[in-house]
Short mmCIF file of C-alpha atoms in Angstrom, two decimals:
data_model
loop_
_atom_site.label_atom_id
_atom_site.label_comp_id
_atom_site.label_asym_id
_atom_site.label_seq_id
_atom_site.Cartn_x
_atom_site.Cartn_y
_atom_site.Cartn_z
CA MET A 9 10.47 3.38 13.41
CA LYS A 10 8.61 5.27 11.04
CA LEU A 11 7.68 3.90 7.82
CA ILE A 12 5.88 5.36 4.81
CA SER A 13 3.77 4.19 1.95
CA TRP A 14 3.06 6.37 -1.07
CA ASN A 15 1.58 5.16 -4.32
CA VAL A 16 3.45 7.52 -6.94
CA ASN A 17 1.33 6.80 -10.27
CA GLY A 18 4.86 6.63 -11.74
CA LEU A 19 8.56 8.00 -9.97
CA ARG A 20 9.89 9.50 -13.01
CA ALA A 21 7.00 11.35 -13.44
CA ALA A 22 7.02 11.44 -9.65
CA MET A 23 10.72 13.62 -9.74
CA GLY A 24 9.14 16.26 -11.77
CA LYS A 25 6.56 17.11 -9.02
CA GLY A 26 8.95 17.30 -6.08
CA PHE A 27 8.76 13.22 -4.92
CA MET A 28 12.66 13.71 -3.19
CA ASP A 29 11.99 16.91 -1.23
CA ALA A 30 8.32 15.05 0.32
CA PHE A 31 10.98 11.80 0.70
CA ALA A 32 13.68 14.51 2.58
CA ALA A 33 10.53 16.20 4.34
CA LEU A 34 9.06 12.47 5.57
CA ASP A 35 12.83 10.77 6.48
CA ALA A 36 10.98 7.40 7.38
CA ASP A 37 13.06 4.89 8.47
CA ILE A 38 11.61 2.23 5.18
CA PHE A 39 9.60 4.09 2.71
CA CYS A 40 7.50 2.31 0.31
CA LEU A 41 6.68 3.17 -2.72
CA GLN A 42 4.02 0.91 -5.34
CA GLU A 43 3.29 1.95 -9.58
CA THR A 44 6.98 2.68 -9.63
CA LYS A 45 5.76 2.25 -13.45
CA LEU A 46 9.87 1.61 -14.03
CA GLN A 47 11.71 -1.35 -16.03
CA GLU A 48 15.47 -2.13 -13.96
CA GLY A 49 17.98 0.59 -15.05
CA GLN A 50 16.06 3.61 -16.22
CA ILE A 51 16.27 5.30 -12.75
CA GLN A 52 18.96 5.49 -11.02
CA MET A 53 17.88 6.80 -6.80
CA ASN A 54 20.90 8.41 -4.92
CA LEU A 55 19.44 7.82 -1.31
CA PRO A 56 22.77 7.58 0.75
CA GLY A 57 21.94 5.13 3.83
CA TYR A 58 19.25 3.67 2.49
CA CYS A 59 19.52 0.42 1.11
CA GLN A 60 16.96 -0.13 -1.57
CA TYR A 61 14.38 -2.87 -3.07
CA TRP A 62 13.24 -2.81 -6.51
CA HIS A 63 10.81 -5.29 -8.16
CA TYR A 64 9.46 -4.53 -11.37
CA ALA A 65 6.78 -5.51 -13.82
CA GLU A 66 7.28 -7.54 -17.11
CA LYS A 67 4.70 -5.31 -18.90
CA LYS A 68 6.91 -2.16 -19.25
CA GLY A 69 5.58 1.13 -17.19
CA TYR A 70 3.46 -1.14 -15.75
CA SER A 71 2.68 -1.23 -11.55
CA GLY A 72 6.03 -2.05 -9.64
CA THR A 73 7.16 -1.92 -6.50
CA ALA A 74 10.42 -0.46 -4.37
CA ILE A 75 11.37 -0.27 -0.48
CA PHE A 76 13.93 1.75 0.54
CA SER A 77 15.12 0.64 3.90
CA ARG A 78 17.83 2.65 6.59
CA LEU A 79 17.92 -0.64 8.23
CA PRO A 80 19.13 -3.86 5.94
CA ALA A 81 17.15 -6.99 5.57
CA LEU A 82 18.17 -10.76 6.37
CA SER A 83 16.67 -11.70 3.61
CA VAL A 84 14.72 -10.82 0.42
CA ARG A 85 11.83 -11.96 -1.43
CA TYR A 86 9.82 -10.97 -4.48
CA GLY A 87 6.44 -11.98 -5.67
CA ILE A 88 4.09 -14.38 -3.09
CA GLY A 89 5.74 -17.96 -5.19
CA ALA A 90 2.50 -18.52 -7.30
CA GLU A 91 3.11 -18.11 -10.65
CA GLU A 92 -0.08 -16.44 -11.53
CA PHE A 93 0.48 -12.97 -10.09
CA ASP A 94 4.16 -12.72 -9.65
CA HIS A 95 4.56 -10.93 -12.96
CA GLU A 96 3.61 -8.21 -12.15
CA GLY A 97 6.15 -6.80 -10.07
CA ARG A 98 3.26 -6.58 -7.07
CA VAL A 99 4.85 -8.01 -3.40
CA ILE A 100 8.49 -7.23 -1.48
CA THR A 101 8.84 -9.04 1.37
CA LEU A 102 11.50 -8.14 3.54
CA GLU A 103 13.13 -10.05 6.81
CA PHE A 104 13.58 -8.44 9.42
CA PRO A 105 14.88 -10.11 13.17
CA ASP A 106 11.89 -9.30 14.95
CA LEU A 107 9.04 -9.20 12.06
CA TYR A 108 8.49 -9.44 8.03
CA PHE A 109 7.88 -6.67 6.20
CA LEU A 110 5.91 -5.72 2.53
CA THR A 111 5.00 -3.89 0.30
CA VAL A 112 2.09 -4.91 -2.04
CA TYR A 113 0.01 -3.49 -4.42
CA THR A 114 -3.18 -4.80 -4.86
CA PRO A 115 -4.60 -5.80 -8.53
CA ASN A 116 -7.38 -3.12 -9.97
CA SER A 117 -10.63 -4.63 -10.33
CA GLN A 118 -11.00 -1.95 -13.30
CA ASP A 119 -13.67 -0.99 -15.78
CA GLY A 120 -16.68 -3.39 -15.74
CA LEU A 121 -14.96 -5.02 -12.79
CA ALA A 122 -13.48 -6.70 -15.45
CA ARG A 123 -10.65 -8.05 -13.82
CA LEU A 124 -12.52 -8.91 -10.29
CA PRO A 125 -12.02 -12.62 -10.62
CA TYR A 126 -8.03 -12.41 -11.09
CA ARG A 127 -8.46 -10.01 -7.68
CA MET A 128 -10.19 -12.20 -5.72
CA ALA A 129 -7.78 -14.98 -6.55
CA TRP A 130 -5.15 -13.02 -5.63
CA GLU A 131 -6.87 -11.95 -2.91
CA ASP A 132 -7.66 -15.95 -1.88
CA ALA A 133 -3.24 -15.94 -2.99
CA PHE A 134 -2.13 -12.67 -0.42
CA LEU A 135 -4.13 -14.10 2.78
CA ARG A 136 -2.54 -17.22 2.15
CA TYR A 137 1.52 -16.15 1.84
CA ILE A 138 0.80 -13.23 4.75
CA LYS A 139 -1.16 -15.97 7.02
CA GLY A 140 2.25 -18.31 6.72
CA LEU A 141 4.64 -15.78 7.39
CA ASP A 142 2.49 -14.84 10.18
CA ALA A 143 3.04 -18.09 11.91
CA GLU A 144 7.07 -17.29 11.55
CA LYS A 145 7.65 -14.03 12.76
CA PRO A 146 4.44 -10.59 12.99
CA VAL A 147 3.78 -8.95 9.58
CA VAL A 148 3.68 -5.40 8.73
CA PHE A 149 2.54 -4.64 5.42
CA CYS A 150 1.79 -1.74 2.76
CA GLY A 151 0.53 -0.21 -0.14
CA ASP A 152 -2.27 0.03 -2.68
CA LEU A 153 -4.53 -2.13 -1.84
CA ASN A 154 -7.08 -0.84 -4.38
CA VAL A 155 -10.11 -1.23 -2.06
CA ALA A 156 -12.42 1.36 0.28
CA HIS A 157 -13.48 -1.50 3.49
CA ARG A 158 -15.92 1.15 5.38
CA GLU A 159 -18.69 3.54 3.90
CA ILE A 160 -16.51 6.08 5.68
CA ASP A 161 -13.40 5.31 3.63
CA ILE A 162 -15.03 6.70 0.56
CA LYS A 163 -17.20 10.33 0.03
CA ASN A 164 -19.57 8.94 -1.97
CA PRO A 165 -19.95 5.02 -1.18
CA ARG A 166 -23.36 4.66 -2.47
CA SER A 167 -22.81 6.09 -5.75
CA ASN A 168 -20.10 3.17 -6.02
CA LEU A 169 -21.41 0.25 -4.50
CA ARG A 170 -20.80 -1.37 -7.72
CA ASN A 171 -17.29 0.08 -8.80
CA ALA A 172 -13.85 -0.91 -9.02
CA GLY A 173 -12.13 -0.76 -5.08
CA PHE A 174 -15.54 -0.65 -3.53
CA THR A 175 -17.56 -3.42 -4.54
CA GLN A 176 -19.52 -5.72 -1.39
CA GLU A 177 -16.85 -8.49 -2.95
CA GLU A 178 -13.41 -6.56 -2.38
CA ARG A 179 -14.65 -5.34 1.07
CA ASP A 180 -15.66 -8.70 2.28
CA LYS A 181 -12.08 -9.93 1.61
CA MET A 182 -10.59 -7.02 3.52
CA THR A 183 -12.21 -7.88 6.12
CA ALA A 184 -11.39 -11.36 5.75
CA LEU A 185 -8.02 -10.90 5.89
CA LEU A 186 -8.55 -8.35 9.53
CA CYS A 187 -10.64 -10.65 11.13
CA SER A 188 -7.79 -13.25 10.22
CA GLY A 189 -5.97 -11.58 12.90
CA PHE A 190 -4.65 -7.96 11.36
CA THR A 191 -5.28 -4.82 12.37
CA ASP A 192 -5.71 -1.51 10.39
CA THR A 193 -3.58 0.39 11.82
CA PHE A 194 -4.99 3.77 10.43
CA ARG A 195 -8.75 2.96 12.32
CA PHE A 196 -6.81 1.37 15.53
CA PHE A 197 -5.69 5.68 16.01
CA HIS A 198 -9.09 6.73 14.68
CA PRO A 199 -11.84 4.07 14.44
CA GLU A 200 -14.33 6.46 13.73
CA GLU A 201 -12.63 9.13 11.78
CA THR A 202 -14.77 10.57 8.28
CA GLY A 203 -12.89 12.70 4.98
CA ALA A 204 -9.34 10.77 5.59
CA TYR A 205 -8.40 9.64 2.10
CA SER A 206 -5.54 8.45 0.18
CA TRP A 207 -6.53 8.75 -3.33
CA TRP A 208 -8.54 10.82 -5.97
CA SER A 209 -9.38 11.18 -9.31
CA TYR A 210 -7.88 13.85 -11.07
CA ARG A 211 -11.31 14.43 -12.34
CA PHE A 212 -13.97 16.83 -11.18
CA HIS A 213 -11.64 18.78 -9.22
CA ALA A 214 -11.95 15.59 -6.56
CA ARG A 215 -8.28 16.53 -4.97
CA GLU A 216 -9.39 20.26 -4.53
CA ASN A 217 -13.57 18.80 -2.83
CA ASN A 218 -11.90 16.20 -0.71
CA ALA A 219 -13.89 13.50 -2.68
CA GLY A 220 -11.50 10.86 -2.32
CA TRP A 221 -10.94 7.19 -1.24
CA ARG A 222 -8.99 5.74 1.31
CA ILE A 223 -7.34 2.86 -0.01
CA ASP A 224 -3.56 3.07 0.76
CA TYR A 225 -2.85 1.07 4.47
CA PHE A 226 -0.46 -0.08 6.87
CA ILE A 227 -1.80 -3.10 8.54
CA VAL A 228 0.25 -5.51 11.18
CA SER A 229 -0.73 -8.15 12.76
CA ASP A 230 -2.67 -8.42 16.07
CA ARG A 231 -0.08 -8.90 17.91
CA LEU A 232 1.92 -5.90 16.91
CA GLN A 233 -1.13 -3.29 18.80
CA GLY A 234 0.90 -3.18 21.49
CA ARG A 235 4.28 -1.57 19.58
CA LEU A 236 1.97 1.38 17.74
CA THR A 237 2.85 4.84 18.70
CA ASP A 238 0.41 6.52 15.08
CA ALA A 239 -0.76 6.29 12.05
CA ARG A 240 -1.55 9.02 9.79
CA ILE A 241 -2.29 10.36 6.11
CA HIS A 242 -0.45 13.41 4.40
CA PRO A 243 -3.43 15.00 2.01
CA GLU A 244 -0.86 17.80 2.48
CA ILE A 245 1.68 16.42 0.11
CA PHE A 246 0.75 16.42 -3.77
CA GLY A 247 2.90 15.12 -6.65
CA SER A 248 0.85 11.64 -7.33
CA ASP A 249 -3.29 11.14 -7.79
CA HIS A 250 -2.70 9.07 -3.92
CA CYS A 251 -0.95 10.82 -1.14
CA PRO A 252 1.71 9.21 1.46
CA VAL A 253 0.95 7.29 4.72
CA GLU A 254 2.78 6.88 7.37
CA LEU A 255 2.75 4.83 10.52
CA THR A 256 4.93 5.15 13.47
CA MET A 257 6.11 2.22 15.69
CA ARG A 258 8.39 1.18 18.97
CA GLU A 259 11.28 -0.62 18.69
CA ALA A 260 11.24 -4.11 20.18
#
């Protein structure tokens, strides 16, 4: 089973930058998007063989997630059941017979850490949500989690210590999540690899110089480790300031 996650930073823009070619080449069983920046009816995707699930933000041109799945879900949930967080189209949960599968677009703490308190509250609410799911079935979730967890997940750690996505507060929340029974699948296969990034600023030739951040993840319940076969990042695929990330798993 091949799974792909990609923050497209505006799906309509990505469509003009080769999105459908990348979609076909990656040939995923489940393909997840974050930051679609769409409202319902603004795009029609012709994806034969895939069920489509969309979660739109109430604010136009903002946030938004989608899942395209060859496997029909038993049920689908939008949001995490918390009123203060469910207006921005950030989470879709699909239930399958053997697990829950989620795509997630975590709030950015923003310049000057203006939204860090909101982000911290989100982290607590999201962890409660996935632990609740995990009590029923194992969980796989993916997406732009807007945090580089370790110093090896960012090109310039020292100069970014108080920047959104690399504050100690955000990194500690990721540590707490992983210590709650979840596995960062890329680090499961590549525990100390450096220079592996999934996002680059559009400024300062960052992608050309590989001055990036690893902020896009596949995370699974620890008890799924035996089904993992590979985790990859696809920096060769353009079309966004992020690149796709991949997880392959054995069927149950």
